[in-house]
PDB file of C-alpha atoms in Angstrom:
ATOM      1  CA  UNK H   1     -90.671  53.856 240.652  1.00  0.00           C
ATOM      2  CA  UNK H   2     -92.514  54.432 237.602  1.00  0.00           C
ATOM      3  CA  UNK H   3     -95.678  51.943 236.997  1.00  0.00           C
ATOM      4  CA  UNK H   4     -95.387  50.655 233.870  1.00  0.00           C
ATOM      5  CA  UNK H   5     -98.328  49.145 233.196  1.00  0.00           C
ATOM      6  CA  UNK H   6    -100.759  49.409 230.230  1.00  0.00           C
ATOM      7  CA  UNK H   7    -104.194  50.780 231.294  1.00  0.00           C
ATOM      8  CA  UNK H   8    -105.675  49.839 228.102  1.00  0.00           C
ATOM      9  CA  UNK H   9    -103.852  45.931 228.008  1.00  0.00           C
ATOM     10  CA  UNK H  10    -103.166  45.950 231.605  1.00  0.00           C
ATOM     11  CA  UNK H  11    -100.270  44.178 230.788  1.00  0.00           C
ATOM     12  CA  UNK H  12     -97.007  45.096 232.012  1.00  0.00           C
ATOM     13  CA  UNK H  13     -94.549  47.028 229.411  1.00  0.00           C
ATOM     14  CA  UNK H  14     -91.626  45.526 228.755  1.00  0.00           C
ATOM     15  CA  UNK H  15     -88.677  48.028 228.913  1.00  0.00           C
ATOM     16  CA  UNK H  16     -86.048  47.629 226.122  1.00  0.00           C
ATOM     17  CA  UNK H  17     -82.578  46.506 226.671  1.00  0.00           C
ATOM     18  CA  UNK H  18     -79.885  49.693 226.402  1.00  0.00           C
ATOM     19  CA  UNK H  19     -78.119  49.598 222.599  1.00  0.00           C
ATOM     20  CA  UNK H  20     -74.742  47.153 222.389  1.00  0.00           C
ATOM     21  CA  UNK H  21     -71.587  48.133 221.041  1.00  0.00           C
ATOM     22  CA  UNK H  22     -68.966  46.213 219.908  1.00  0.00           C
ATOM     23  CA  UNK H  23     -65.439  48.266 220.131  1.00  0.00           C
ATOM     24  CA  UNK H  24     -62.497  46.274 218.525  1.00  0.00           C
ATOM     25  CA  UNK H  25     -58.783  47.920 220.112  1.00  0.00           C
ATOM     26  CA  UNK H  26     -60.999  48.855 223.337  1.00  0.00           C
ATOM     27  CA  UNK H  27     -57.579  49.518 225.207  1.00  0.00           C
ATOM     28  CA  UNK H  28     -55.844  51.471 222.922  1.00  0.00           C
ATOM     29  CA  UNK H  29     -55.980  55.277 223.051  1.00  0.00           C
ATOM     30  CA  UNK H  30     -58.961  55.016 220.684  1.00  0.00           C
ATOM     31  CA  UNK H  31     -60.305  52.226 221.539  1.00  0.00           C
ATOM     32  CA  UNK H  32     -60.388  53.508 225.268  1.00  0.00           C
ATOM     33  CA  UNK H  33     -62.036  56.975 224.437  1.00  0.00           C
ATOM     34  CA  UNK H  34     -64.786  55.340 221.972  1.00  0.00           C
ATOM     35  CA  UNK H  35     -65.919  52.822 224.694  1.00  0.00           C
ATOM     36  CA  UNK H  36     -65.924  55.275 227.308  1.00  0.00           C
ATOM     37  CA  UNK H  37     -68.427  57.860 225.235  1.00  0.00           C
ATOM     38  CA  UNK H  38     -70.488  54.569 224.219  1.00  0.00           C
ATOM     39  CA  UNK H  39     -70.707  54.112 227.851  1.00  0.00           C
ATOM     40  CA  UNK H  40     -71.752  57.433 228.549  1.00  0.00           C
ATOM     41  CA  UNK H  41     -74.660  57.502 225.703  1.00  0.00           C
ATOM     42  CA  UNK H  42     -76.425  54.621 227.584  1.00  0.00           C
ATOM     43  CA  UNK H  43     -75.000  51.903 225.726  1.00  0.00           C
ATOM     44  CA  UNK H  44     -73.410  48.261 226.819  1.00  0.00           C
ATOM     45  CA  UNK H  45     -69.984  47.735 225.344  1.00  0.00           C
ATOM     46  CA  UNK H  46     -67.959  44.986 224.460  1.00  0.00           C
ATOM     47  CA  UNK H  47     -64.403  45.876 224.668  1.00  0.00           C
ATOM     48  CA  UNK H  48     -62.365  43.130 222.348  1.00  0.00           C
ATOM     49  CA  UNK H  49     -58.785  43.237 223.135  1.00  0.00           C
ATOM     50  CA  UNK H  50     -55.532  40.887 223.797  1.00  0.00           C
ATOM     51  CA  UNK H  51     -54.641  42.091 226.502  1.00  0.00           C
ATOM     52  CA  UNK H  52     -56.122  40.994 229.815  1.00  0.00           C
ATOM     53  CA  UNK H  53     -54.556  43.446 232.516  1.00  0.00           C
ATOM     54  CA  UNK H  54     -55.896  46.148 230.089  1.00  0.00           C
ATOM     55  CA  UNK H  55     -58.894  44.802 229.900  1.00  0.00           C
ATOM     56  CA  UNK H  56     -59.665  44.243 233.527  1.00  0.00           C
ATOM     57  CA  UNK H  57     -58.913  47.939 234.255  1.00  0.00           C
ATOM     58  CA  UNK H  58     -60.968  49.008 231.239  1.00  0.00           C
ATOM     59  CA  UNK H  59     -64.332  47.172 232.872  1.00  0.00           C
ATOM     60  CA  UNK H  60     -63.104  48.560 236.297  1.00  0.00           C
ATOM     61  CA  UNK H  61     -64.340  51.718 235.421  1.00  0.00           C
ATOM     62  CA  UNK H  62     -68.048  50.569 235.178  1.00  0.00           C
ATOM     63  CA  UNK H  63     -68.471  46.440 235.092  1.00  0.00           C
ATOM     64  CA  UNK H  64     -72.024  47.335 234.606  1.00  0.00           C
ATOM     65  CA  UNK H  65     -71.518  48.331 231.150  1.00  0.00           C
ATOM     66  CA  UNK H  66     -68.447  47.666 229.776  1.00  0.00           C
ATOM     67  CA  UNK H  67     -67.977  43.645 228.861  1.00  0.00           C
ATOM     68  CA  UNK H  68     -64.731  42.051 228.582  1.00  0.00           C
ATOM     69  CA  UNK H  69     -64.027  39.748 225.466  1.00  0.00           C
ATOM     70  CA  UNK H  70     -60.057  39.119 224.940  1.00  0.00           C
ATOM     71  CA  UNK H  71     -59.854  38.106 221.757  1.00  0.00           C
ATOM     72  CA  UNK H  72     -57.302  38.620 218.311  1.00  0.00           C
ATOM     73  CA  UNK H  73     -59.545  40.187 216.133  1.00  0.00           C
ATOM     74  CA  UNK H  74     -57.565  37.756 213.250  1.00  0.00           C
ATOM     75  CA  UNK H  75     -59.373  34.783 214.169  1.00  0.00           C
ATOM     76  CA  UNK H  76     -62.097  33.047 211.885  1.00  0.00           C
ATOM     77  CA  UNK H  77     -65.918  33.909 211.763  1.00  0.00           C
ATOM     78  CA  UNK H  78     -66.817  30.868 213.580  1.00  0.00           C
ATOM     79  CA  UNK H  79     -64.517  31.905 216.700  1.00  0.00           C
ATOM     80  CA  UNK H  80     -65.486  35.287 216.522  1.00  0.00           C
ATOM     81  CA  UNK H  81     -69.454  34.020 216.914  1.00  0.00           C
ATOM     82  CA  UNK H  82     -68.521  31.527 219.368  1.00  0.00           C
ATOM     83  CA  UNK H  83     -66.701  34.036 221.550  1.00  0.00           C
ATOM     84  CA  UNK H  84     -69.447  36.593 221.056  1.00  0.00           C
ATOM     85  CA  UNK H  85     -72.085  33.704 222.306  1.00  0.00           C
ATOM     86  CA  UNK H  86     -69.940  33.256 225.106  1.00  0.00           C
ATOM     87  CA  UNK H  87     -70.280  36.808 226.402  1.00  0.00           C
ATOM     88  CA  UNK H  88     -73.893  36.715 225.902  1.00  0.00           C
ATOM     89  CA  UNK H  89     -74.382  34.272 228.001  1.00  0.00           C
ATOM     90  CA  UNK H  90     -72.469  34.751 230.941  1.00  0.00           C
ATOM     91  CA  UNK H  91     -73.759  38.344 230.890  1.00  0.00           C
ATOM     92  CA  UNK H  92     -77.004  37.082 230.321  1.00  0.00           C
ATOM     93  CA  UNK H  93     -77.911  39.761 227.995  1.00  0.00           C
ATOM     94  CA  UNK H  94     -79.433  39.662 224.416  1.00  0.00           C
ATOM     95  CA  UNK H  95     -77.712  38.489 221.771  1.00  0.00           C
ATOM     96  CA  UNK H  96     -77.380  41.725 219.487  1.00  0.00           C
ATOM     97  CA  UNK H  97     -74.522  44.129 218.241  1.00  0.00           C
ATOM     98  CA  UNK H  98     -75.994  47.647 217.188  1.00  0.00           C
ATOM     99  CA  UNK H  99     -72.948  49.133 216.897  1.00  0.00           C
ATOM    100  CA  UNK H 100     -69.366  48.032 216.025  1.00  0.00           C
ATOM    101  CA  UNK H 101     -66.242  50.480 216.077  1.00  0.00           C
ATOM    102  CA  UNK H 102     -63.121  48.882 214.722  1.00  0.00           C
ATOM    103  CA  UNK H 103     -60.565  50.943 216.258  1.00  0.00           C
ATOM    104  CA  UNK H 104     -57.866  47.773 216.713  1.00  0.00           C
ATOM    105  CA  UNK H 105     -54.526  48.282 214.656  1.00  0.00           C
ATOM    106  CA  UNK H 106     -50.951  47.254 214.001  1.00  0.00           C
ATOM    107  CA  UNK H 107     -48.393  49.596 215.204  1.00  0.00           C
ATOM    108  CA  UNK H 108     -46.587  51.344 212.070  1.00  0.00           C
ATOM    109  CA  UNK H 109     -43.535  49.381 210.508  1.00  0.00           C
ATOM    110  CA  UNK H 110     -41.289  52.244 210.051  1.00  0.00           C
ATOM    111  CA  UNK H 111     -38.881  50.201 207.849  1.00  0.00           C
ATOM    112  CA  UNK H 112     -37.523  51.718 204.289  1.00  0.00           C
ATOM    113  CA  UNK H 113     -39.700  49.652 201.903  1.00  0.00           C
ATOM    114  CA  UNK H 114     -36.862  47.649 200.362  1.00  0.00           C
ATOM    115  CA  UNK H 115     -36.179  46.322 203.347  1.00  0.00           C
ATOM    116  CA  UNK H 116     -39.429  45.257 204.693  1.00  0.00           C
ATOM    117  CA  UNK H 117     -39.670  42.055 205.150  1.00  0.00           C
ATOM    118  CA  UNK H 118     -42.970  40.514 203.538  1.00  0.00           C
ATOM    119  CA  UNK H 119     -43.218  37.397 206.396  1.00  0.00           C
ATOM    120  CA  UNK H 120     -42.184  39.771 209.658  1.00  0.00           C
ATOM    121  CA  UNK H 121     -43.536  43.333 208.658  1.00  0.00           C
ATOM    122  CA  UNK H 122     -45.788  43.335 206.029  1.00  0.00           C
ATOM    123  CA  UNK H 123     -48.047  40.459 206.549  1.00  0.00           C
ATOM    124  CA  UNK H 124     -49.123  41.318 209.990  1.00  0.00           C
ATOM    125  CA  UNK H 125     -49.568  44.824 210.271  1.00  0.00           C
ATOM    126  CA  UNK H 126     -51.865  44.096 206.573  1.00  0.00           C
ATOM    127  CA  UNK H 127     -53.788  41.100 208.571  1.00  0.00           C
ATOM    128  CA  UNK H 128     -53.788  42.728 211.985  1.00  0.00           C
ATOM    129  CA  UNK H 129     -55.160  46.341 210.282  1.00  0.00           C
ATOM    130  CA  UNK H 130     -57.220  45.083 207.308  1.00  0.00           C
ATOM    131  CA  UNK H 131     -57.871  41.428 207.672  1.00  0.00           C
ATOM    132  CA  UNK H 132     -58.716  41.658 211.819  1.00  0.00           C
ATOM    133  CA  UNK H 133     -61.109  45.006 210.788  1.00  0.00           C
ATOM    134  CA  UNK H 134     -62.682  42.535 207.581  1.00  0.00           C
ATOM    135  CA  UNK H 135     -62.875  39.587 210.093  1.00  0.00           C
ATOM    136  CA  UNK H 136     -64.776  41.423 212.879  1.00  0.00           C
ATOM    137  CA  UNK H 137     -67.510  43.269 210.919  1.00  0.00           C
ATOM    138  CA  UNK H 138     -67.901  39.895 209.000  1.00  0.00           C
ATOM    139  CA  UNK H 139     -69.192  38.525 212.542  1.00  0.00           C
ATOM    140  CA  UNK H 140     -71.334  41.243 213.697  1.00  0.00           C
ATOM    141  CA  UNK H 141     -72.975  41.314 210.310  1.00  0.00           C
ATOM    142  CA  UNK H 142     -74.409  38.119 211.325  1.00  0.00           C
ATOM    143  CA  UNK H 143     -76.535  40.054 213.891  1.00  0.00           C
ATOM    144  CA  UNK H 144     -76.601  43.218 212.638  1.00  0.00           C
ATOM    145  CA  UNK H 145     -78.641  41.381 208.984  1.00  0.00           C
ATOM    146  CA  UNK H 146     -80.255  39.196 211.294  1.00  0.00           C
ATOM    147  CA  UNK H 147     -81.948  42.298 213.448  1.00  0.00           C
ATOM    148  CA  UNK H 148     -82.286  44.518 209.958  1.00  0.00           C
ATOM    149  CA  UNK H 149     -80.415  46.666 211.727  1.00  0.00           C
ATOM    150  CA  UNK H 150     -76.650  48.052 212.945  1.00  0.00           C
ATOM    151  CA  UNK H 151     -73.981  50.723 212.424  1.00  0.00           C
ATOM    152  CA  UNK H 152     -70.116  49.676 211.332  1.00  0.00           C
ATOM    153  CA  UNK H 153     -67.401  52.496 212.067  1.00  0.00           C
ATOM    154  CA  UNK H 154     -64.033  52.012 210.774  1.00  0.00           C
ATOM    155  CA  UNK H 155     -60.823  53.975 212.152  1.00  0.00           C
ATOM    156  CA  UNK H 156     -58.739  54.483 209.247  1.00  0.00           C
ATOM    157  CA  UNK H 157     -55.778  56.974 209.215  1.00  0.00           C
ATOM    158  CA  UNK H 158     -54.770  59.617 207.285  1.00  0.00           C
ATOM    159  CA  UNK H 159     -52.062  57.418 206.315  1.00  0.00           C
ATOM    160  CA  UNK H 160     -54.702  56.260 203.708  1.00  0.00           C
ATOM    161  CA  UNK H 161     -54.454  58.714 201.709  1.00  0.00           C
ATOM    162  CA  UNK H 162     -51.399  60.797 202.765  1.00  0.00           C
ATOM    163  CA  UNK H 163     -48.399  59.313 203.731  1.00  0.00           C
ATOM    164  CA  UNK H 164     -44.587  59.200 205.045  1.00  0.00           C
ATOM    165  CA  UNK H 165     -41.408  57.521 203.654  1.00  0.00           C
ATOM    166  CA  UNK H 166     -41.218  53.569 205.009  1.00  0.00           C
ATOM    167  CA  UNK H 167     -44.709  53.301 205.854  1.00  0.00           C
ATOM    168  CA  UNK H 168     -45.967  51.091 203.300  1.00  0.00           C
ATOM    169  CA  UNK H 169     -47.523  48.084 204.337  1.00  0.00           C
ATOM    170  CA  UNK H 170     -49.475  50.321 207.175  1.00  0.00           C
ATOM    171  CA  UNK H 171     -50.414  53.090 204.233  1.00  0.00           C
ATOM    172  CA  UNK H 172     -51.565  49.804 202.358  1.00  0.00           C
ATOM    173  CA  UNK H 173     -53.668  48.761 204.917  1.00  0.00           C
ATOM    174  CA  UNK H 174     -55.313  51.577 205.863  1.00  0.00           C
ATOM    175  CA  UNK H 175     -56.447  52.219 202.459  1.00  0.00           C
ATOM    176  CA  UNK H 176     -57.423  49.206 202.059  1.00  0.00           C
ATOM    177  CA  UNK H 177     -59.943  49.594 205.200  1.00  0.00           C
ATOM    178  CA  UNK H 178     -61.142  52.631 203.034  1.00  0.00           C
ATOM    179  CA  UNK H 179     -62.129  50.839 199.953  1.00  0.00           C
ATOM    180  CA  UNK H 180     -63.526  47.574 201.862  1.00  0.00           C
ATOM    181  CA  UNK H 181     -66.093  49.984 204.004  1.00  0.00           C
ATOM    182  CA  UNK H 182     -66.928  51.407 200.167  1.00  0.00           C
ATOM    183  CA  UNK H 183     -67.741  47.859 199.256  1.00  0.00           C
ATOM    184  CA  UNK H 184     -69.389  46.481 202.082  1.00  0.00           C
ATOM    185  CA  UNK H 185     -71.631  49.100 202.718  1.00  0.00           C
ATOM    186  CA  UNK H 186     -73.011  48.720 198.980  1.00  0.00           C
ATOM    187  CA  UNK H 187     -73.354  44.664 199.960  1.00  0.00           C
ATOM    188  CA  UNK H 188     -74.612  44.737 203.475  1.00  0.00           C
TER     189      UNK H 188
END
């Protein structure tokens, strides 16, 4: 084992904590691949999804590194800190994000758009898509000002700018993710 002490100070050197990433959709395809190359470039994630199962299997592959947090990303700033808190604590690891990767999302409503209906199909793929991805970086903000520091990565789709027939409210929301990064990276 490497001595790390100062020869000048003779104080012991304090070696940093690895990077932490937050990855929103952690079990999805995306989700799943992001976390697992976070993983791999040293850093400790925390995979935020609804599912529990999914999530279990997900930290299976290395509970070292990859933190649990089930959690709709929909939910209000003040849950979303809370929550986050929570995982700090039982890990008993610093209370930092340096990374979040919003790779959650609504599947597609594939309905023609005169018959999508605005309270079923519309509203939640737009809040799930746009309003969870607004929600979560609005959280990790906190930390990521607080430490002067932090990356936000938004998974769009192509749908954003080219789209099919009966896709709207997804196209919408997608697009919408597209505009909001624009705007919050010229405020944050």
């Amino acid at each position: 084992k490497k001595d790390t002490t100062d020869l000048f100070l003779g104080e012991k050197l304090r070696t940093p904590p690895p990077p932490t990433a937050l990855v929103t959709g952690a079990t999805g395809g995306i989700g799943s691949a992001v976390t697992q190359a976070l993983v791999r470039a040293g850093y400790t994630v925390i995979a935020v999804a609804q599912d529990p199962e999914r999530l279990q299997m997900l930290q299976g592959a290395d509970p070292q590194h990859v933190l649990p947090l089930q959690l709709n990303v929909c939910v209000s700033q003040s849950v979303w800190l809370a929550k986050l808190m929570g995982v700090f604590d039982h890990y008993e690891i610093e209370a930092r994000v340096d990374v979040l990767v919003c790779a959650h999302g609504a599947a597609p409503v594939t309905t023609p758009s005169l018959s999508v209906s605005m309270h079923d199909e519309f509203i939640p793929v737009v809040l799930t898509d746009l309003g969870g991805t607004f929600l979560s970086a609005q959280a990790v903000a906190t930390y990521m000002i607080r430490q002067q520091s932090g990356r936000i990565i938004f998974i769009s789709s192509l749908h954003a700018h080219h789209t099919y027939p009966a896709r709207a409210p997804y196209a919408a929301a997608k697009a919408g993710i597209c505009g909001m990064a624009r705007s919050l990276a010229l405020e944050w």
